[in-house]
Short mmCIF file of C-alpha atoms in Angstrom, two decimals:
data_model
loop_
_atom_site.label_atom_id
_atom_site.label_comp_id
_atom_site.label_asym_id
_atom_site.label_seq_id
_atom_site.Cartn_x
_atom_site.Cartn_y
_atom_site.Cartn_z
CA MET N 9 -5.10 34.35 34.96
CA PRO N 10 -5.70 38.12 34.57
CA GLY N 11 -3.85 40.81 36.48
CA GLY N 12 -0.26 41.10 37.59
CA ASP N 13 -0.19 40.43 41.33
CA ALA N 14 1.32 37.00 41.94
CA ARG N 15 0.49 36.92 45.67
CA ASP N 16 -3.12 37.98 45.23
CA THR N 17 -3.62 35.42 42.47
CA ALA N 18 -2.02 32.56 44.40
CA LYS N 19 -4.10 33.42 47.46
CA GLY N 20 -7.30 33.38 45.42
CA VAL N 21 -6.45 30.11 43.69
CA ALA N 22 -5.62 28.36 46.97
CA ALA N 23 -8.88 29.54 48.52
CA THR N 24 -11.11 28.72 45.55
CA VAL N 25 -9.67 25.51 44.11
CA GLU N 26 -8.77 23.86 47.39
CA ASP N 27 -8.52 20.30 46.02
CA PHE N 28 -6.52 21.05 42.86
CA PRO N 29 -4.57 24.34 43.10
CA PHE N 30 -2.24 25.42 40.31
CA LEU N 31 0.75 27.60 39.56
CA ALA N 32 -0.88 30.51 37.74
CA GLU N 33 0.46 32.33 34.69
CA LEU N 34 0.01 36.13 34.59
CA PRO N 35 0.81 37.23 31.03
CA ALA N 36 -0.44 40.79 31.64
CA ARG N 37 2.95 41.48 33.23
CA GLY N 38 4.48 41.50 29.75
CA PRO N 39 7.23 39.60 27.91
CA GLY N 40 8.53 36.66 29.86
CA ALA N 41 5.21 36.20 31.63
CA ASP N 42 3.53 35.02 28.41
CA MET N 43 3.24 31.27 28.07
CA THR N 44 5.98 30.97 25.44
CA GLY N 45 8.42 33.28 27.22
CA ARG N 46 7.80 31.56 30.54
CA THR N 47 8.59 28.15 29.04
CA ILE N 48 11.69 29.49 27.29
CA GLY N 49 12.93 30.52 30.73
CA LEU N 50 12.70 26.86 31.78
CA LEU N 51 14.68 25.41 28.87
CA ALA N 52 18.04 23.78 29.53
CA GLU N 53 20.93 25.44 27.65
CA THR N 54 18.57 27.03 25.14
CA TYR N 55 17.96 30.77 25.31
CA ALA N 56 15.92 33.33 23.42
CA HIS N 57 15.25 37.04 23.12
CA LEU N 58 12.36 39.08 21.80
CA GLU N 59 12.27 40.36 18.24
CA PRO N 60 9.35 42.31 16.70
CA SER N 61 8.21 39.00 15.17
CA GLY N 62 8.38 37.08 18.46
CA TRP N 63 10.81 34.95 20.45
CA ARG N 64 14.08 34.08 18.68
CA VAL N 65 16.87 31.76 19.82
CA SER N 66 20.02 33.31 21.33
CA ASP N 67 23.55 32.14 22.09
CA ARG N 68 23.35 33.04 25.77
CA PRO N 69 20.77 34.12 28.37
CA GLY N 70 19.98 37.82 27.97
CA ARG N 71 17.64 40.32 29.56
CA ASP N 72 14.47 38.65 28.26
CA THR N 73 15.43 35.19 29.53
CA ARG N 74 16.44 36.61 32.90
CA ARG N 75 13.12 38.47 33.14
CA ALA N 76 11.17 35.28 32.41
CA ARG N 77 13.04 33.43 35.14
CA SER N 78 12.57 36.27 37.61
CA LEU N 79 8.81 36.40 37.02
CA LEU N 80 8.53 32.64 37.45
CA GLY N 81 10.46 32.97 40.70
CA GLU N 82 7.86 35.47 41.95
CA ASP N 83 5.09 33.04 41.07
CA LEU N 84 6.81 30.17 42.85
CA ASP N 85 7.34 32.29 45.95
CA ALA N 86 3.63 33.12 46.02
CA LEU N 87 2.61 29.51 45.43
CA GLU N 88 4.85 28.34 48.26
CA GLU N 89 3.44 30.96 50.63
CA PHE N 90 -0.19 29.97 50.11
CA THR N 91 0.23 26.19 49.95
CA GLN N 92 1.99 25.72 53.28
CA GLY N 93 0.99 22.29 54.62
CA TYR N 94 -0.96 21.41 51.49
CA GLU N 95 -1.10 17.76 50.48
CA GLY N 96 -2.69 16.63 47.24
CA PRO N 97 -2.58 17.25 43.50
CA LEU N 98 -1.11 20.53 42.27
CA LYS N 99 -0.93 21.52 38.60
CA ILE N 100 1.89 23.29 36.82
CA GLN N 101 2.05 23.95 33.09
CA ALA N 102 4.42 24.66 30.24
CA VAL N 103 4.16 24.93 26.50
CA GLY N 104 4.52 21.53 24.86
CA PRO N 105 7.30 20.73 22.37
CA TRP N 106 5.23 21.27 19.21
CA THR N 107 3.55 24.54 20.07
CA LEU N 108 6.95 25.72 21.29
CA ALA N 109 8.55 24.66 17.99
CA ALA N 110 5.85 26.61 16.15
CA GLY N 111 6.35 29.75 18.25
CA LEU N 112 10.14 29.95 18.68
CA GLU N 113 12.28 31.24 15.81
CA LEU N 114 15.68 30.10 14.64
CA ARG N 115 18.32 32.78 13.95
CA GLY N 116 17.12 33.24 10.36
CA GLY N 117 13.57 34.02 11.45
CA GLU N 118 11.88 30.74 10.52
CA ALA N 119 10.29 28.62 13.23
CA PHE N 120 11.99 25.61 14.78
CA LEU N 121 9.12 23.67 13.21
CA GLY N 122 10.83 23.82 9.82
CA ASP N 123 13.98 22.01 11.04
CA ALA N 124 13.58 18.42 12.23
CA GLY N 125 16.94 18.42 14.04
CA ALA N 126 16.13 21.67 15.82
CA CYS N 127 12.80 20.20 16.93
CA ARG N 128 14.55 17.18 18.45
CA HIS N 129 16.98 19.45 20.31
CA LEU N 130 14.13 21.60 21.57
CA ALA N 131 12.20 18.60 22.91
CA GLU N 132 15.31 17.42 24.77
CA SER N 133 15.96 20.88 26.20
CA LEU N 134 12.34 21.13 27.32
CA ALA N 135 12.39 17.68 28.95
CA GLU N 136 15.58 18.52 30.87
CA GLY N 137 14.32 21.93 31.92
CA LEU N 138 11.02 20.54 33.16
CA THR N 139 12.89 17.95 35.21
CA ALA N 140 14.54 20.78 37.16
CA HIS N 141 11.27 22.73 37.39
CA LEU N 142 9.41 19.74 38.82
CA ALA N 143 12.12 19.26 41.42
CA GLU N 144 11.84 22.94 42.43
CA VAL N 145 8.06 22.80 42.81
CA ARG N 146 8.27 19.60 44.85
CA ARG N 147 10.90 21.19 47.08
CA ARG N 148 8.70 24.22 47.73
CA VAL N 149 5.47 22.24 48.24
CA PRO N 150 6.64 18.89 49.67
CA GLY N 151 3.14 17.47 50.09
CA ALA N 152 2.12 18.10 46.49
CA ALA N 153 1.51 15.42 43.89
CA VAL N 154 2.60 17.56 40.95
CA VAL N 155 0.64 17.22 37.71
CA LEU N 156 2.36 18.62 34.62
CA GLN N 157 0.17 20.09 31.89
CA LEU N 158 1.69 20.59 28.44
CA ASP N 159 -0.10 23.34 26.51
CA GLU N 160 -0.39 22.37 22.84
CA PRO N 161 -2.89 24.73 21.15
CA SER N 162 -0.96 24.44 17.86
CA LEU N 163 -0.80 20.65 17.84
CA THR N 164 -3.60 20.02 15.34
CA ALA N 165 -2.20 22.69 12.99
CA VAL N 166 1.25 21.05 13.22
CA LEU N 167 -0.22 17.66 12.31
CA ARG N 168 -2.15 19.09 9.36
CA GLY N 169 0.48 21.44 7.95
CA ARG N 170 -1.52 24.62 8.57
CA LEU N 171 1.13 26.87 10.12
CA ARG N 172 2.53 29.60 7.88
CA THR N 173 6.21 30.34 7.38
CA ALA N 174 7.75 33.72 8.17
CA SER N 175 6.99 35.02 4.67
CA GLY N 176 3.36 34.02 4.95
CA TYR N 177 3.37 32.66 1.39
CA ARG N 178 3.55 28.99 2.29
CA THR N 179 2.99 26.63 5.18
CA TYR N 180 5.33 24.28 7.00
CA PRO N 181 4.82 20.65 5.93
CA ALA N 182 2.70 18.49 8.21
CA VAL N 183 4.85 16.67 10.76
CA ASP N 184 4.60 12.88 10.74
CA ARG N 185 2.34 11.62 13.53
CA GLN N 186 4.99 9.19 14.77
CA VAL N 187 7.51 12.03 15.09
CA VAL N 188 4.97 14.14 16.96
CA ARG N 189 4.12 11.29 19.28
CA ASP N 190 7.76 10.44 19.99
CA ALA N 191 8.61 14.03 21.05
CA LEU N 192 5.58 14.22 23.33
CA ALA N 193 6.39 10.79 24.77
CA GLN N 194 9.95 11.89 25.49
CA VAL N 195 8.77 14.87 27.54
CA VAL N 196 6.04 12.84 29.29
CA GLU N 197 8.43 10.01 30.20
CA ARG N 198 11.08 12.37 31.54
CA ALA N 199 8.49 14.19 33.63
CA ARG N 200 7.25 10.91 35.07
CA ALA N 201 10.82 9.87 35.87
CA ALA N 202 11.30 13.23 37.61
CA GLY N 203 8.40 12.52 39.94
CA ALA N 204 5.38 13.97 38.18
CA ALA N 205 2.24 12.37 39.61
CA GLY N 206 0.51 12.77 36.26
CA THR N 207 0.78 14.43 32.88
CA ALA N 208 -1.93 16.17 30.86
CA VAL N 209 -1.89 17.70 27.39
CA HIS N 210 -4.12 20.72 26.78
CA SER N 211 -5.49 21.75 23.40
CA CYS N 212 -8.34 24.24 23.06
CA ALA N 213 -8.48 23.72 19.27
CA PRO N 214 -11.00 21.53 17.40
CA ASP N 215 -10.10 17.94 16.51
CA VAL N 216 -7.94 17.11 19.51
CA PRO N 217 -5.87 13.98 18.63
CA PHE N 218 -6.99 11.92 21.64
CA ALA N 219 -5.61 8.61 20.32
CA LEU N 220 -2.17 10.08 19.58
CA LEU N 221 -1.96 11.65 23.05
CA ARG N 222 -2.96 8.39 24.67
CA ARG N 223 -0.22 6.55 22.75
CA ALA N 224 2.27 9.23 23.81
CA GLY N 225 1.62 8.25 27.42
CA ALA N 226 -0.38 11.25 28.63
CA ASP N 227 -2.50 10.50 31.69
CA ALA N 228 -5.12 13.13 30.81
CA VAL N 229 -6.30 15.37 27.99
CA SER N 230 -7.57 18.92 28.58
CA PHE N 231 -9.95 20.34 25.96
CA ASP N 232 -12.81 22.72 25.22
CA ALA N 233 -15.91 20.58 25.67
CA ALA N 234 -17.94 22.90 23.43
CA LEU N 235 -15.79 21.91 20.43
CA LEU N 236 -16.40 18.17 20.69
CA THR N 237 -18.36 16.45 17.94
CA GLU N 238 -19.60 12.90 17.56
CA ARG N 239 -16.50 12.23 15.42
CA ASP N 240 -14.53 12.32 18.68
CA ASP N 241 -16.69 9.71 20.42
CA GLU N 242 -14.73 6.58 19.55
CA ALA N 243 -11.35 8.09 20.48
CA ILE N 244 -12.71 9.48 23.76
CA GLY N 245 -14.34 6.18 24.66
CA GLU N 246 -11.13 4.27 24.03
CA ALA N 247 -9.15 6.82 26.03
CA VAL N 248 -11.45 6.59 29.07
CA GLU N 249 -11.55 2.79 28.93
CA GLY N 250 -7.73 2.87 28.78
CA GLY N 251 -7.61 4.82 32.05
CA MET N 252 -7.09 8.32 30.64
CA ARG N 253 -8.73 11.20 32.49
CA LEU N 254 -10.55 14.06 30.81
CA LEU N 255 -10.08 17.68 31.84
CA ALA N 256 -13.30 18.99 30.32
CA GLY N 257 -13.46 22.72 29.68
CA VAL N 258 -17.09 23.43 30.58
CA VAL N 259 -16.88 27.16 31.35
CA PRO N 260 -15.88 29.78 28.73
CA GLY N 261 -12.50 31.42 29.25
CA VAL N 262 -13.88 34.80 28.18
CA GLU N 263 -16.43 37.06 29.82
CA GLY N 264 -20.04 35.95 29.62
CA PRO N 265 -22.99 34.70 31.63
CA LEU N 266 -22.48 31.53 33.64
CA SER N 267 -25.29 28.96 33.62
CA ASP N 268 -26.22 26.95 36.67
CA PRO N 269 -23.48 24.44 37.59
CA ALA N 270 -25.60 21.42 36.64
CA GLY N 271 -26.26 22.95 33.23
CA SER N 272 -22.55 23.47 32.62
CA VAL N 273 -21.89 19.72 32.78
CA MET N 274 -24.97 18.59 30.88
CA GLY N 275 -22.85 18.05 27.77
CA VAL N 276 -20.49 15.78 29.72
CA ARG N 277 -23.41 13.69 30.98
CA THR N 278 -24.80 13.48 27.44
CA LEU N 279 -21.42 12.36 26.09
CA TRP N 280 -21.17 9.69 28.79
CA ARG N 281 -24.61 8.32 27.94
CA ARG N 282 -23.83 8.36 24.21
CA LEU N 283 -20.64 6.35 24.83
CA GLY N 284 -22.45 3.89 27.06
CA LEU N 285 -19.93 4.40 29.87
CA ASP N 286 -20.64 3.64 33.51
CA PRO N 287 -21.97 6.84 35.19
CA GLY N 288 -20.10 5.79 38.31
CA LEU N 289 -16.83 6.47 36.48
CA LEU N 290 -17.62 10.13 35.88
CA ALA N 291 -16.34 11.55 39.15
CA GLU N 292 -13.01 9.74 38.88
CA SER N 293 -12.55 10.21 35.12
CA VAL N 294 -13.54 13.85 34.58
CA VAL N 295 -12.15 17.09 36.00
CA CYS N 296 -14.16 20.25 35.28
CA THR N 297 -12.10 23.24 34.13
CA PRO N 298 -12.43 26.49 32.20
CA ALA N 299 -12.29 25.87 28.44
CA CYS N 300 -8.97 27.70 28.11
CA GLY N 301 -6.91 30.30 29.94
CA LEU N 302 -8.67 33.13 31.79
CA ALA N 303 -6.09 35.84 31.09
CA GLY N 304 -8.44 37.67 28.72
CA ALA N 305 -11.22 37.93 31.29
CA SER N 306 -11.72 40.36 34.15
CA PRO N 307 -10.41 39.35 37.59
CA ALA N 308 -14.00 39.14 38.85
CA TYR N 309 -15.04 36.78 36.05
CA ALA N 310 -11.89 34.65 36.48
CA ARG N 311 -12.67 34.15 40.18
CA ALA N 312 -16.31 33.40 39.39
CA ALA N 313 -15.33 30.90 36.68
CA LEU N 314 -13.05 28.97 39.03
CA ALA N 315 -15.71 28.85 41.73
CA HIS N 316 -18.25 27.76 39.12
CA VAL N 317 -16.23 24.79 37.89
CA VAL N 318 -15.82 23.61 41.49
CA ARG N 319 -19.61 23.64 41.92
CA ALA N 320 -20.09 22.00 38.51
CA ALA N 321 -17.74 19.18 39.49
CA ARG N 322 -19.68 18.60 42.70
CA SER N 323 -22.91 18.49 40.70
CA LEU N 324 -21.40 15.90 38.38
CA ALA N 325 -20.20 13.78 41.29
CA ASP N 326 -23.49 14.02 43.19
CA ASN N 327 -25.68 13.33 40.16
CA PRO N 328 -23.72 11.59 37.40
CA GLU N 329 -26.87 10.64 35.53
#
């Protein structure tokens, strides 16, 4: 979300998205509030500091790690204040193991992604850290059914070997799909064991690997609906028939005109008809969301976008065909 006021943001989220509030990220506050820095603050016995090139692993928690934890504490305080008595689903999010491995540097400056052993350690650290984070959120909002979203915008690039090394002259090799799936499954399983009511994986890139995410145990996939093509139909159909939910990004995350709510979900209805799925399943299988984060938008547009997806979801439920 845009801006830097945790209380104002939490108040707005609770008032606008009454049935599915979330713990907002406010990256405009600077290092440690960005999605990578925030997740680094959650890691168990893994620390990092900022270099000009980005986040780099450290031997001990320093100023940057402490700042990330402090900012998250502010956000949790605000969430707790404005969800008193709330009962129902509540979403939290963290960077997933592969986007984190692509964005966190080892001491020599190369990404964790280039070291298989380091990637395994990072996935374990993330799983353990999220276990503690889930417990803290459940303690603060006892009535919440906490849904964990893993942000994986780099996942497709990891699978296809498209991420460049520090020198920029070559790319890291593509990671084997089984290895990718196993790391995601480890985090998902640990989250479920820690009491997560559901797990979702978000990717706003083209060619989301729906089948891989389903095999990794994710309960839902979050994606930019505008990037879907008919090549995705079979994987999406199998996912829905297997009980997976879709968090369909139907509203742009950047400033622009908003269509009428029914128009925003026309693509979802069209997809459903193309797949031959029961229209009655739409309301229970699809959640309407912005296509990606709203941090780059104005506060006014961010509020309007959230209100719009609520109306779009109601339109979809009231008129699935």
